[in-house]
Amino acid sequence: MGRERLYCTEAVVLKRTDFGEADRLLTLYTPSLGKHRAVAKGVRKLISRKAGHLELFTHSKLLLAKGRSLDIVTQAETITAFASLRADLVRTSRAYYVAELLDRLSEEGIANHPLFELLVSALTWLDSEPSLDLAVRFFELHLLDLAGYRPQLFRCVSCRAAIQPGLNYWSPADGGVLCPNCGEEHPQAQPVAVNALKVLRYLQTHSPESCRRLHLGVEVQRELENAMLRYVTFYLERNLKSIEFIRLLRQRDMRPDVEPTATPRGGDSLP
Ligand SMILES: [Zn+2]
């Protein structure tokens, strides 16, 4: 095999499926190739040296060989293992959701460096911080943005008027927020409280470093989750398997994953 058929890339493993006797089919997300499928040969054998570097959600440096249909992973070296994320089922459930959402909203072979950076930053957050739902909301909003589905949170998506503090409406089908007048004319739109809208705006326009410092009450967290879930499922036109996993874990009440404190920045005025 000639050197020209080999290439190197960073990658995060989004999905793995058993393939043949001892192989795995990997769905990778890479900086320059976007979503990319490849085969890892022999990784289900106990003696495989590559296996540990190709675990789900691992950020690795890979050497691949071009294949006739699928490329083959020939070497793998871990950059970040995200071990805490994989050791904790609640954290794992959020990482599954992040990976599944990215898999569904991206196409193979389309480079998107900022999306790769966003994925690594979301996994780092889920691996090391307590605010797991906040990490997921941040990822959803920025993923939608980078995938071309940015929700409009500042102007009414129907009449273009600036959104005022008060009760507005959330309409995934229209691509964002509706003012009270327009909202009442859209039967599929649902009310969105001013605090929830404030948080969405903050998450959409601030860095992960500032967003990590937000402390949200349980009620706001649930409202944000429902709003984003409706938005995401509208664009995907179906549900994600990982959402069911998160729900099951909640029912088992393994541990509270939100901090029972007040809404961000206080007051009712919009930023
Ligand atoms: Zn309007």
Tab-separated table of C-alpha atoms and ligand atoms in Angstrom:
chain	number	residue	atom	x	y	z
A	1	MET	CA	0.000	0.000	0.000
A	2	GLY	CA	1.553	3.317	-1.084
A	3	ARG	CA	2.035	6.236	1.310
A	4	GLU	CA	-0.313	8.381	-0.814
A	5	ARG	CA	-3.196	6.207	0.271
A	6	LEU	CA	-2.624	7.032	3.942
A	7	TYR	CA	-3.844	10.163	5.686
A	8	CYS	CA	-3.958	11.489	9.225
A	9	THR	CA	-6.855	13.186	11.000
A	10	GLU	CA	-8.212	14.028	14.401
A	11	ALA	CA	-11.598	12.455	15.063
A	12	VAL	CA	-14.283	11.896	17.682
A	13	VAL	CA	-16.136	8.570	17.620
A	14	LEU	CA	-19.873	9.360	17.360
A	15	LYS	CA	-21.154	5.827	16.838
A	16	ARG	CA	-19.849	2.266	16.659
A	17	THR	CA	-21.466	-0.802	15.157
A	18	ASP	CA	-20.139	-4.369	15.154
A	19	PHE	CA	-19.049	-5.363	11.700
A	20	GLY	CA	-18.009	-8.842	10.525
A	21	GLU	CA	-16.190	-11.191	12.936
A	22	ALA	CA	-14.076	-8.765	14.944
A	23	ASP	CA	-14.348	-5.382	13.232
A	24	ARG	CA	-16.264	-2.222	13.970
A	25	LEU	CA	-17.875	0.290	11.685
A	26	LEU	CA	-17.209	3.756	13.118
A	27	THR	CA	-19.039	7.004	12.479
A	28	LEU	CA	-16.391	9.652	13.105
A	29	TYR	CA	-16.585	13.411	13.229
A	30	THR	CA	-13.419	15.066	11.902
A	31	PRO	CA	-12.289	18.694	11.368
A	32	SER	CA	-11.586	18.486	7.603
A	33	LEU	CA	-13.807	15.638	6.409
A	34	GLY	CA	-16.850	16.388	8.563
A	35	LYS	CA	-18.781	13.217	9.306
A	36	HIS	CA	-16.792	10.256	8.056
A	37	ARG	CA	-17.384	6.515	8.243
A	38	ALA	CA	-14.475	4.091	8.572
A	39	VAL	CA	-13.737	0.511	9.561
A	40	ALA	CA	-11.551	-0.474	12.514
A	41	LYS	CA	-10.336	-4.009	11.879
A	42	GLY	CA	-9.891	-6.517	14.684
A	43	VAL	CA	-10.806	-4.070	17.466
A	44	ARG	CA	-13.177	-6.513	19.131
A	45	LYS	CA	-10.302	-8.935	19.760
A	46	LEU	CA	-8.865	-8.829	23.294
A	47	ILE	CA	-5.330	-8.179	22.057
A	48	SER	CA	-6.237	-5.185	19.872
A	49	ARG	CA	-3.918	-2.228	20.497
A	50	LYS	CA	-6.254	0.193	18.742
A	51	ALA	CA	-9.413	-0.633	20.713
A	52	GLY	CA	-8.814	1.663	23.709
A	53	HIS	CA	-8.252	4.636	21.400
A	54	LEU	CA	-11.525	4.080	19.517
A	55	GLU	CA	-14.007	4.033	22.388
A	56	LEU	CA	-17.248	5.953	21.976
A	57	PHE	CA	-16.772	9.760	22.342
A	58	THR	CA	-12.945	9.471	22.445
A	59	HIS	CA	-11.040	12.291	20.761
A	60	SER	CA	-8.151	10.629	18.927
A	61	LYS	CA	-5.532	11.120	16.285
A	62	LEU	CA	-5.977	8.536	13.543
A	63	LEU	CA	-4.031	7.245	10.587
A	64	LEU	CA	-6.375	5.933	7.909
A	65	ALA	CA	-5.892	4.067	4.642
A	66	LYS	CA	-8.174	4.814	1.741
A	67	GLY	CA	-10.311	1.807	0.949
A	68	ARG	CA	-12.464	0.977	-2.050
A	69	SER	CA	-15.719	1.840	-0.269
A	70	LEU	CA	-14.812	2.519	3.370
A	71	ASP	CA	-11.491	3.785	4.712
A	72	ILE	CA	-9.639	1.697	7.287
A	73	VAL	CA	-8.192	2.887	10.601
A	74	THR	CA	-4.587	1.690	10.711
A	75	GLN	CA	-3.342	3.539	13.819
A	76	ALA	CA	-5.072	5.363	16.662
A	77	GLU	CA	-3.785	7.474	19.530
A	78	THR	CA	-5.977	9.070	22.196
A	79	ILE	CA	-5.884	12.863	22.597
A	80	THR	CA	-8.634	13.029	25.251
A	81	ALA	CA	-10.372	9.941	26.630
A	82	PHE	CA	-13.223	11.768	28.483
A	83	ALA	CA	-13.028	9.015	31.115
A	84	SER	CA	-15.365	10.676	33.682
A	85	LEU	CA	-17.978	11.111	31.005
A	86	ARG	CA	-17.956	7.405	30.210
A	87	ALA	CA	-17.836	6.303	33.862
A	88	ASP	CA	-21.064	8.145	34.774
A	89	LEU	CA	-24.313	6.984	33.178
A	90	VAL	CA	-26.015	10.392	33.446
A	91	ARG	CA	-23.073	12.106	31.721
A	92	THR	CA	-22.957	9.291	29.146
A	93	SER	CA	-26.647	9.774	28.320
A	94	ARG	CA	-26.028	13.445	27.480
A	95	ALA	CA	-22.997	12.542	25.349
A	96	TYR	CA	-25.142	10.014	23.428
A	97	TYR	CA	-27.640	12.777	22.719
A	98	VAL	CA	-24.917	15.205	21.572
A	99	ALA	CA	-23.410	12.546	19.272
A	100	GLU	CA	-26.779	11.435	17.876
A	101	LEU	CA	-27.906	15.002	17.208
A	102	LEU	CA	-24.675	15.819	15.379
A	103	ASP	CA	-24.907	12.571	13.400
A	104	ARG	CA	-28.463	13.414	12.306
A	105	LEU	CA	-27.824	17.058	11.463
A	106	SER	CA	-24.582	16.602	9.528
A	107	GLU	CA	-23.798	15.085	6.166
A	108	GLU	CA	-20.791	12.981	5.269
A	109	GLY	CA	-17.779	14.639	3.685
A	110	ILE	CA	-18.651	18.282	4.429
A	111	ALA	CA	-15.888	19.999	6.432
A	112	ASN	CA	-17.052	22.160	9.320
A	113	HIS	CA	-14.144	23.041	11.646
A	114	PRO	CA	-16.283	25.120	14.071
A	115	LEU	CA	-18.650	22.156	14.457
A	116	PHE	CA	-15.732	19.896	15.367
A	117	GLU	CA	-14.551	22.472	17.936
A	118	LEU	CA	-18.094	22.692	19.315
A	119	LEU	CA	-18.290	18.906	19.698
A	120	VAL	CA	-14.973	18.703	21.581
A	121	SER	CA	-15.987	21.636	23.785
A	122	ALA	CA	-19.371	20.008	24.594
A	123	LEU	CA	-17.685	16.697	25.529
A	124	THR	CA	-15.135	18.559	27.682
A	125	TRP	CA	-18.017	20.333	29.467
A	126	LEU	CA	-19.948	17.063	29.964
A	127	ASP	CA	-16.775	15.386	31.242
A	128	SER	CA	-15.877	17.968	33.848
A	129	GLU	CA	-18.773	20.247	34.899
A	130	PRO	CA	-21.930	19.681	36.973
A	131	SER	CA	-24.317	21.612	34.684
A	132	LEU	CA	-25.046	18.845	32.184
A	133	ASP	CA	-28.389	20.088	30.849
A	134	LEU	CA	-26.927	23.537	30.320
A	135	ALA	CA	-24.111	21.971	28.280
A	136	VAL	CA	-26.705	20.226	26.111
A	137	ARG	CA	-28.746	23.440	25.563
A	138	PHE	CA	-25.556	25.300	24.605
A	139	PHE	CA	-24.621	22.536	22.157
A	140	GLU	CA	-28.125	22.392	20.606
A	141	LEU	CA	-28.275	26.138	19.963
A	142	HIS	CA	-24.788	26.355	18.467
A	143	LEU	CA	-25.174	23.149	16.461
A	144	LEU	CA	-28.423	24.464	14.944
A	145	ASP	CA	-26.595	27.686	14.124
A	146	LEU	CA	-23.641	25.943	12.433
A	147	ALA	CA	-25.944	23.527	10.590
A	148	GLY	CA	-28.009	26.403	9.151
A	149	TYR	CA	-31.080	26.222	11.427
A	150	ARG	CA	-30.314	29.111	13.821
A	151	PRO	CA	-33.457	29.946	15.826
A	152	GLN	CA	-34.422	33.653	15.657
A	153	LEU	CA	-34.675	34.888	19.273
A	154	PHE	CA	-34.532	38.666	18.922
A	155	ARG	CA	-37.181	39.572	16.308
A	156	CYS	CA	-40.632	38.187	15.654
A	157	VAL	CA	-40.206	35.596	12.880
A	158	SER	CA	-43.505	36.742	11.334
A	159	CYS	CA	-43.714	40.593	11.523
A	160	ARG	CA	-39.977	41.245	12.288
A	161	ALA	CA	-40.801	43.511	15.279
A	162	ALA	CA	-38.211	43.455	18.098
A	163	ILE	CA	-39.316	41.011	20.797
A	164	GLN	CA	-40.349	42.810	24.012
A	165	PRO	CA	-40.227	41.453	27.581
A	166	GLY	CA	-43.441	39.638	28.457
A	167	LEU	CA	-45.115	36.507	27.226
A	168	ASN	CA	-44.037	35.634	23.688
A	169	TYR	CA	-44.515	32.489	21.636
A	170	TRP	CA	-42.175	29.719	20.499
A	171	SER	CA	-42.732	28.338	17.044
A	172	PRO	CA	-40.222	25.795	15.667
A	173	ALA	CA	-42.146	25.650	12.361
A	174	ASP	CA	-41.543	29.390	11.855
A	175	GLY	CA	-37.913	29.231	13.037
A	176	GLY	CA	-38.016	30.997	16.415
A	177	VAL	CA	-39.981	33.460	18.533
A	178	LEU	CA	-43.290	35.169	17.683
A	179	CYS	CA	-44.516	38.407	19.261
A	180	PRO	CA	-47.814	38.195	21.264
A	181	ASN	CA	-49.907	39.474	18.308
A	182	CYS	CA	-48.505	37.024	15.762
A	183	GLY	CA	-48.305	34.189	18.307
A	184	GLU	CA	-52.044	34.226	18.857
A	185	GLU	CA	-52.576	33.724	15.122
A	186	HIS	CA	-50.289	30.653	15.011
A	187	PRO	CA	-52.120	27.771	16.700
A	188	GLN	CA	-49.013	25.539	16.771
A	189	ALA	CA	-46.986	28.164	18.700
A	190	GLN	CA	-46.573	27.745	22.471
A	191	PRO	CA	-46.020	30.458	25.077
A	192	VAL	CA	-42.414	31.026	26.144
A	193	ALA	CA	-41.660	32.809	29.422
A	194	VAL	CA	-39.333	35.802	29.488
A	195	ASN	CA	-36.752	34.035	31.687
A	196	ALA	CA	-36.489	31.046	29.364
A	197	LEU	CA	-36.069	33.366	26.379
A	198	LYS	CA	-33.379	35.328	28.239
A	199	VAL	CA	-31.392	32.153	28.828
A	200	LEU	CA	-31.724	31.032	25.195
A	201	ARG	CA	-30.467	34.433	24.017
A	202	TYR	CA	-27.578	34.337	26.470
A	203	LEU	CA	-26.567	30.825	25.395
A	204	GLN	CA	-26.809	31.746	21.717
A	205	THR	CA	-24.573	34.805	22.020
A	206	HIS	CA	-21.994	33.973	24.715
A	207	SER	CA	-18.931	31.751	24.985
A	208	PRO	CA	-19.070	28.358	26.730
A	209	GLU	CA	-16.864	29.847	29.489
A	210	SER	CA	-19.490	32.480	30.423
A	211	CYS	CA	-22.438	30.104	29.914
A	212	ARG	CA	-20.952	27.529	32.287
A	213	ARG	CA	-21.305	30.057	35.105
A	214	LEU	CA	-25.118	30.311	34.765
A	215	HIS	CA	-27.212	28.790	37.552
A	216	LEU	CA	-30.729	27.880	36.483
A	217	GLY	CA	-33.788	26.859	38.434
A	218	VAL	CA	-35.366	23.484	37.699
A	219	GLU	CA	-38.462	25.056	36.144
A	220	VAL	CA	-36.487	27.160	33.654
A	221	GLN	CA	-34.339	24.117	32.801
A	222	ARG	CA	-37.445	22.072	32.002
A	223	GLU	CA	-38.985	24.835	29.905
A	224	LEU	CA	-35.765	25.221	27.919
A	225	GLU	CA	-35.518	21.483	27.428
A	226	ASN	CA	-39.092	21.229	26.125
A	227	ALA	CA	-38.652	24.225	23.829
A	228	MET	CA	-35.403	22.910	22.338
A	229	LEU	CA	-36.746	19.375	22.041
A	230	ARG	CA	-39.699	20.655	20.017
A	231	TYR	CA	-37.359	22.674	17.826
A	232	VAL	CA	-34.910	19.825	17.221
A	233	THR	CA	-37.567	17.169	16.557
A	234	PHE	CA	-39.363	19.520	14.160
A	235	TYR	CA	-36.221	19.813	12.006
A	236	LEU	CA	-35.286	16.151	12.286
A	237	GLU	CA	-38.901	15.116	11.649
A	238	ARG	CA	-38.549	12.333	14.210
A	239	ASN	CA	-37.395	11.576	17.727
A	240	LEU	CA	-33.908	10.677	18.826
A	241	LYS	CA	-33.203	7.385	20.603
A	242	SER	CA	-30.988	9.079	23.186
A	243	ILE	CA	-33.895	11.253	24.427
A	244	GLU	CA	-35.643	8.089	25.603
A	245	PHE	CA	-32.429	7.075	27.419
A	246	ILE	CA	-32.296	10.430	29.245
A	247	ARG	CA	-35.987	10.065	30.212
A	248	LEU	CA	-35.451	6.566	31.581
A	249	LEU	CA	-32.564	7.765	33.714
A	250	ARG	CA	-34.689	10.634	35.056
A	251	GLN	CA	-37.458	8.193	35.992
A	252	ARG	CA	-34.956	6.171	37.973
A	253	ASP	CA	-34.079	9.433	39.698
A	254	MET	CA	-30.414	8.548	39.843
A	255	ARG	CA	-29.389	11.995	40.990
A	256	PRO	CA	-30.463	15.612	40.591
A	257	ASP	CA	-28.497	17.161	37.739
A	258	VAL	CA	-29.673	20.723	38.135
A	259	GLU	CA	-28.922	23.176	40.880
A	260	PRO	CA	-32.031	24.587	42.555
A	261	THR	CA	-31.090	28.260	42.318
A	262	ALA	CA	-32.571	31.326	40.682
A	263	THR	CA	-32.678	32.384	37.056
A	264	PRO	CA	-29.635	34.049	35.453
A	265	ARG	CA	-28.862	37.707	35.942
A	266	GLY	CA	-32.209	38.315	37.746
A	267	GLY	CA	-35.060	40.630	36.749
A	268	ASP	CA	-37.468	40.390	33.857
A	269	SER	CA	-35.744	42.615	31.316
A	270	LEU	CA	-34.284	40.964	28.239
A	271	PRO	CA	-30.536	41.278	27.602
B	1	ZN	ZN	-44.994	39.569	15.178
